[in-house]
mmCIF file of C-alpha atoms in Angstrom:
data_model
loop_
_atom_site.group_PDB
_atom_site.id
_atom_site.type_symbol
_atom_site.label_atom_id
_atom_site.label_comp_id
_atom_site.label_asym_id
_atom_site.label_seq_id
_atom_site.Cartn_x
_atom_site.Cartn_y
_atom_site.Cartn_z
ATOM 1 C CA MET A 184 0.009 0.010 0.005
ATOM 2 C CA VAL A 185 1.321 3.442 -0.935
ATOM 3 C CA LYS A 186 1.102 6.211 1.595
ATOM 4 C CA LYS A 187 -0.063 9.553 0.415
ATOM 5 C CA PRO A 188 1.735 12.574 1.795
ATOM 6 C CA ALA A 189 -0.238 14.406 4.409
ATOM 7 C CA LYS A 190 -1.788 17.588 3.190
ATOM 8 C CA LYS A 191 -0.939 20.827 4.939
ATOM 9 C CA PRO A 192 -3.827 22.859 6.188
ATOM 10 C CA ALA A 193 -4.671 25.649 3.746
ATOM 11 C CA LYS A 194 -3.747 29.124 4.913
ATOM 12 C CA LYS A 195 -6.128 31.987 4.708
ATOM 13 C CA PRO A 196 -5.333 34.136 1.712
ATOM 14 C CA THR A 197 -3.922 37.532 2.584
ATOM 15 C CA LYS A 198 -3.823 40.620 0.375
ATOM 16 C CA ALA A 199 -0.251 39.945 -0.614
ATOM 17 C CA THR A 200 -0.945 36.327 -1.580
ATOM 18 C CA LYS A 201 -4.114 37.283 -3.442
ATOM 19 C CA ALA A 202 -2.101 39.737 -5.508
ATOM 20 C CA LYS A 203 0.486 37.056 -6.275
ATOM 21 C CA SER A 204 -1.992 34.352 -7.226
ATOM 22 C CA ALA A 205 -4.409 36.582 -9.194
ATOM 23 C CA PRO A 206 -3.797 36.521 -12.929
ATOM 24 C CA ALA A 207 -2.014 39.606 -14.144
ATOM 25 C CA LYS A 208 -4.303 42.078 -15.855
ATOM 26 C CA LYS A 209 -3.038 43.383 -19.137
ATOM 27 C CA ALA A 210 -3.163 47.100 -19.553
ATOM 28 C CA PRO A 211 -4.809 48.190 -22.783
ATOM 29 C CA ALA A 212 -2.205 49.100 -25.368
ATOM 30 C CA LYS A 213 -1.748 52.833 -25.813
ATOM 31 C CA LYS A 214 -1.587 54.271 -29.238
ATOM 32 C CA ALA A 215 1.517 56.356 -29.876
ATOM 33 C CA PRO A 216 0.597 59.914 -30.821
ATOM 34 C CA ALA A 217 1.316 60.844 -34.387
ATOM 35 C CA LYS A 218 4.635 62.593 -34.776
ATOM 36 C CA LYS A 219 4.429 66.232 -35.738
ATOM 37 C CA ALA A 220 7.143 67.953 -37.736
ATOM 38 C CA PRO A 221 9.222 70.133 -35.422
ATOM 39 C CA ALA A 222 8.391 73.835 -35.735
ATOM 40 C CA LYS A 223 11.209 75.992 -37.066
ATOM 41 C CA LYS A 224 12.464 78.504 -34.580
ATOM 42 C CA ALA A 225 13.976 81.795 -35.573
ATOM 43 C CA PRO A 226 17.675 81.895 -34.660
ATOM 44 C CA ALA A 227 18.039 83.471 -31.237
ATOM 45 C CA LYS A 228 20.415 86.357 -30.830
ATOM 46 C CA LYS A 229 23.120 85.632 -28.392
ATOM 47 C CA ALA A 230 23.580 88.122 -25.645
ATOM 48 C CA PRO A 231 27.204 89.076 -25.031
ATOM 49 C CA ALA A 232 28.559 86.758 -22.366
ATOM 50 C CA LYS A 233 29.454 88.398 -19.123
ATOM 51 C CA LYS A 234 32.877 87.513 -17.822
ATOM 52 C CA ALA A 235 32.913 86.249 -14.313
ATOM 53 C CA PRO A 236 35.483 88.002 -12.152
ATOM 54 C CA ALA A 237 38.690 86.015 -12.011
ATOM 55 C CA ARG A 238 39.169 84.347 -8.664
ATOM 56 C CA LYS A 239 42.542 84.707 -7.106
ATOM 57 C CA ALA A 240 44.048 81.960 -5.001
ATOM 58 C CA PRO A 241 44.547 82.935 -1.379
ATOM 59 C CA ALA A 242 48.031 84.318 -0.771
ATOM 60 C CA ARG A 243 48.909 81.575 1.646
ATOM 61 C CA LYS A 244 48.283 78.851 -0.882
ATOM 62 C CA ALA A 245 50.056 80.692 -3.671
ATOM 63 C CA ALA A 246 53.103 81.212 -1.519
ATOM 64 C CA ALA A 247 53.200 77.542 -0.630
ATOM 65 C CA ARG A 248 53.216 76.544 -4.273
ATOM 66 C CA LYS A 249 56.032 78.860 -5.239
ATOM 67 C CA ALA A 250 59.291 77.072 -5.591
ATOM 68 C CA PRO A 251 62.502 79.029 -4.975
ATOM 69 C CA ALA A 252 63.986 77.384 -8.090
ATOM 70 C CA ALA A 253 61.286 79.036 -10.229
ATOM 71 C CA LYS A 254 62.880 82.503 -9.867
ATOM 72 C CA ALA A 255 64.062 84.215 -13.012
ATOM 73 C CA PRO A 256 67.813 84.149 -13.687
ATOM 74 C CA ALA A 257 67.986 87.913 -13.177
ATOM 75 C CA ALA A 258 66.503 87.514 -9.662
ATOM 76 C CA ARG A 259 69.121 84.861 -8.830
ATOM 77 C CA LYS A 260 71.935 87.224 -9.793
ATOM 78 C CA LYS A 261 70.510 89.855 -7.496
ATOM 79 C CA ALA A 262 70.196 87.417 -4.611
ATOM 80 C CA MET A 263 73.848 86.269 -5.061
ATOM 81 C CA PRO A 264 75.835 89.244 -6.301
ATOM 82 C CA ASP A 265 79.256 87.836 -5.258
ATOM 83 C CA THR A 266 79.307 84.622 -7.242
ATOM 84 C CA VAL A 267 82.596 82.813 -7.624
ATOM 85 C CA LYS A 268 83.523 80.211 -10.194
ATOM 86 C CA LEU A 269 84.814 77.145 -8.416
ATOM 87 C CA VAL A 270 86.152 73.893 -9.722
ATOM 88 C CA GLN A 271 84.958 70.747 -8.034
ATOM 89 C CA ALA A 272 88.042 70.348 -5.838
ATOM 90 C CA GLN A 273 87.749 73.958 -4.642
ATOM 91 C CA ALA A 274 84.059 73.472 -3.788
ATOM 92 C CA VAL A 275 84.808 70.344 -1.809
ATOM 93 C CA ALA A 276 87.664 72.022 0.035
ATOM 94 C CA LEU A 277 85.451 75.003 0.837
ATOM 95 C CA LEU A 278 82.683 72.787 2.168
ATOM 96 C CA HIS A 279 85.186 70.726 4.147
ATOM 97 C CA GLY A 280 86.666 73.796 5.764
ATOM 98 C CA ALA A 281 83.252 75.245 6.717
ATOM 99 C CA VAL A 282 81.826 72.026 8.088
ATOM 100 C CA SER A 283 85.051 71.194 9.981
ATOM 101 C CA GLU A 284 84.926 74.608 11.648
ATOM 102 C CA ALA A 285 81.256 74.110 12.506
ATOM 103 C CA VAL A 286 81.998 70.775 14.102
ATOM 104 C CA ARG A 287 84.898 72.230 16.119
ATOM 105 C CA SER A 288 82.743 75.133 17.342
ATOM 106 C CA ASP A 289 79.879 75.112 19.795
ATOM 107 C CA MET A 290 77.354 75.171 16.962
ATOM 108 C CA PRO A 291 74.750 72.351 16.958
ATOM 109 C CA ASP A 292 75.372 69.612 14.392
ATOM 110 C CA LEU A 293 72.703 69.584 11.708
ATOM 111 C CA THR A 294 72.280 66.807 9.143
ATOM 112 C CA ALA A 295 72.324 67.779 5.464
ATOM 113 C CA ARG A 296 68.548 67.342 5.403
ATOM 114 C CA GLN A 297 67.986 69.574 8.450
ATOM 115 C CA MET A 298 70.306 72.213 6.941
ATOM 116 C CA ALA A 299 68.490 72.060 3.625
ATOM 117 C CA VAL A 300 65.127 72.482 5.387
ATOM 118 C CA LEU A 301 66.392 75.409 7.400
ATOM 119 C CA LEU A 302 67.864 77.078 4.272
ATOM 120 C CA SER A 303 64.653 76.565 2.345
ATOM 121 C CA ILE A 304 62.575 78.116 5.146
ATOM 122 C CA ASN A 305 64.980 80.994 5.346
ATOM 123 C CA SER A 306 64.953 81.669 1.605
ATOM 124 C CA SER A 307 61.187 81.412 1.145
ATOM 125 C CA ASP A 308 59.055 84.494 0.765
ATOM 126 C CA GLY A 309 56.770 84.391 3.783
ATOM 127 C CA PRO A 310 56.055 81.339 5.901
ATOM 128 C CA ALA A 311 56.739 77.863 4.599
ATOM 129 C CA THR A 312 54.489 74.772 4.854
ATOM 130 C CA VAL A 313 55.389 71.087 5.152
ATOM 131 C CA ARG A 314 53.819 70.424 1.759
ATOM 132 C CA GLY A 315 55.814 73.252 0.125
ATOM 133 C CA LEU A 316 59.090 72.121 1.682
ATOM 134 C CA ALA A 317 58.450 68.494 0.641
ATOM 135 C CA GLY A 318 57.886 69.634 -2.960
ATOM 136 C CA ASP A 319 60.881 71.956 -3.007
ATOM 137 C CA LEU A 320 63.280 69.365 -1.605
ATOM 138 C CA ASN A 321 61.705 66.316 -3.280
ATOM 139 C CA LEU A 322 61.199 64.586 0.098
ATOM 140 C CA GLN A 323 58.286 62.850 1.810
ATOM 141 C CA LYS A 324 56.296 64.833 4.336
ATOM 142 C CA PRO A 325 57.269 62.560 7.292
ATOM 143 C CA ALA A 326 60.998 63.233 6.577
ATOM 144 C CA ILE A 327 60.313 66.986 6.568
ATOM 145 C CA SER A 328 58.382 66.688 9.845
ATOM 146 C CA ARG A 329 61.295 64.884 11.545
ATOM 147 C CA ALA A 330 63.757 67.572 10.410
ATOM 148 C CA LEU A 331 61.325 70.270 11.625
ATOM 149 C CA ASP A 332 61.060 68.554 15.010
ATOM 150 C CA ARG A 333 64.836 68.739 15.448
ATOM 151 C CA LEU A 334 64.977 72.349 14.261
ATOM 152 C CA ALA A 335 62.128 73.286 16.644
ATOM 153 C CA ASP A 336 63.952 71.538 19.575
ATOM 154 C CA LEU A 337 66.987 73.712 18.804
ATOM 155 C CA GLY A 338 64.826 76.845 18.675
ATOM 156 C CA PHE A 339 65.647 77.513 14.982
ATOM 157 C CA ILE A 340 62.043 77.503 13.749
ATOM 158 C CA GLU A 341 58.545 78.197 15.015
ATOM 159 C CA ARG A 342 55.276 76.589 13.877
ATOM 160 C CA LYS A 343 51.924 78.270 13.958
ATOM 161 C CA THR A 344 48.534 76.974 12.783
ATOM 162 C CA ASP A 345 47.226 78.833 9.786
ATOM 163 C CA THR A 346 44.109 80.749 10.877
ATOM 164 C CA GLY A 347 42.653 80.599 7.367
ATOM 165 C CA ASP A 348 43.061 76.846 7.051
ATOM 166 C CA ARG A 349 43.606 75.012 10.317
ATOM 167 C CA ARG A 350 45.006 71.959 8.459
ATOM 168 C CA ASN A 351 48.106 73.932 7.460
ATOM 169 C CA VAL A 352 50.973 74.707 9.727
ATOM 170 C CA LEU A 353 53.036 77.795 8.859
ATOM 171 C CA ILE A 354 56.752 77.540 9.575
ATOM 172 C CA ARG A 355 59.140 80.465 10.048
ATOM 173 C CA ALA A 356 62.810 80.722 10.994
ATOM 174 C CA THR A 357 63.355 82.299 14.369
ATOM 175 C CA GLY A 358 66.118 84.703 15.356
ATOM 176 C CA GLY A 359 68.167 81.732 16.563
ATOM 177 C CA GLY A 360 67.788 80.019 13.194
ATOM 178 C CA ASN A 361 68.805 83.122 11.265
ATOM 179 C CA ALA A 362 71.784 83.599 13.633
ATOM 180 C CA TYR A 363 72.884 80.002 12.984
ATOM 181 C CA LEU A 364 72.819 80.524 9.265
ATOM 182 C CA ARG A 365 74.737 83.828 9.503
ATOM 183 C CA LYS A 366 77.359 82.095 11.665
ATOM 184 C CA PHE A 367 77.608 79.222 9.198
ATOM 185 C CA ALA A 368 77.888 81.640 6.273
ATOM 186 C CA ASP A 369 80.757 83.365 8.090
ATOM 187 C CA LEU A 370 82.475 79.963 8.435
ATOM 188 C CA VAL A 371 82.100 79.401 4.676
ATOM 189 C CA VAL A 372 83.590 82.842 3.901
ATOM 190 C CA ARG A 373 86.475 82.244 6.350
ATOM 191 C CA ALA A 374 87.112 78.803 4.784
ATOM 192 C CA GLY A 375 87.196 80.426 1.386
ATOM 193 C CA ARG A 376 89.715 83.033 2.501
ATOM 194 C CA MET A 377 92.008 80.448 3.980
ATOM 195 C CA LYS A 378 92.170 78.439 0.774
ATOM 196 C CA HIS A 379 93.209 81.375 -1.399
#
């Protein structure tokens, strides 16, 4: 004898199940309206376009984008009026003499990166930013930040938050930083005089 499967009790139909089980009603087909030929419009006269006033970038952003290397050659000559032609051996001897004197003196030792950052800050027009220094020196921002930390510990720079954009930190050389660079420049001049 074959057993028949037990039937489940029938559920009461709900609105949702009635809608599913009811045959779909077909909507009557709509006739597409006959296409009319587009009316010809007279050519419209164009009013003269008003020029929108040119927006200038804020000075703080423009200053951060300026690279010191982008100065015109004439400006470089004015910045360095006493240029000297050196051969490679003379340049190395001059650098050796200045750095040796700096090491012998009571001046703090700076790495080449720290010195480059301090020189870039000193030569920039207005305050520098980490992004601007990283672009100028082709370094990553964390490397610039580490150099700035050391320079700040020595009292050579100061950092201030930009009031216009609180994400930016403006960096300036302090009197101590400028004095260090003047003293180092004197060592370079003295080393140059000793070699000649």
